[in-house]
């Protein structure tokens, strides 16, 4: 079973080693006063094997953002009743159910009424996109995807951090039939497993990704809701050894029918037929493609401040 991530298990060190490289900033005394509340609330969704409040990953990011933008309300999502459940659910809880839980949590939070920005890490990024597409109220303003897999993955070369025993199990399950009902229902990673050699099966059976990517039908509501974003920012990690193919972080993927050549978002049917409104968003300047050196989710505070902070103000 995944570790209690609140204890700062070693996975966090791998997920965000940059944390150790930056010097802690002294909290400004005015921080608790919230005098300058012209801030936009921010919702964070963590990645696989992580949790809402790990002091070495999302907890540190939350704190850092609160230092940079005094008075901001940052909600780091916990899926479940505690951090252990939260971590386990990132492997084993039906994603559609997770998304609908988050939608009702956001709708009930009075601080989010006027809208919010959203930042998803790894799989949390495609889950937040589903929130944008399915739940327009309260309105999401900017969506920032940090190493998200918007066309899914075809491979699990390395798990983040120390979850490798869990990953071995997941790999086995995916190989034995990612699109079987049982595995689809109970394995998060199966729900964004995208097998280019079995495209029909993927389209028919993928419970989560094929739905939000409009593979079966074009849901006009999804298209309309996504286009309400001001910006959809996608960050790709150039040395990513966890996400396969890494093109998925910019909404690209392997060309159908083979597993070598990739295509960009702009070359895809999804874009050409504009099934999700992404082409329209691109033309309107709403899509932002950022790249950074480093492995999965590794960035410096300086990079974050220069490149992502402007979308949170
Ligand atoms: C001001 O910010 C704090 C978070 O620090 C939040 O709890 C509060 O609701 C905000 N007030 C307004 C009016 O937005
Ligand atoms: C389209 O999406 C909305 C919002 O999630 C949902 O209520 C509706 O049932 C979907 N329609 C189809 C045809 O899937």
Coordinates of C-alpha atoms in Angstrom, one line a residue, residues 9 23 68 78 88 111 115 147 292:
X9 CA 8.2 9.7 2.6
X23 CA 16.3 28.9 0.4
X68 CA 4.3 35.1 -3.3
X78 CA -7.7 15.9 -0.6
X88 CA -4.5 5.4 -2.2
X111 CA -14.5 31.3 -1.2
X115 CA -14.2 31.9 -9.8
X147 CA 3.3 17.6 -16.6
X292 CA 11.3 23.3 -19.2

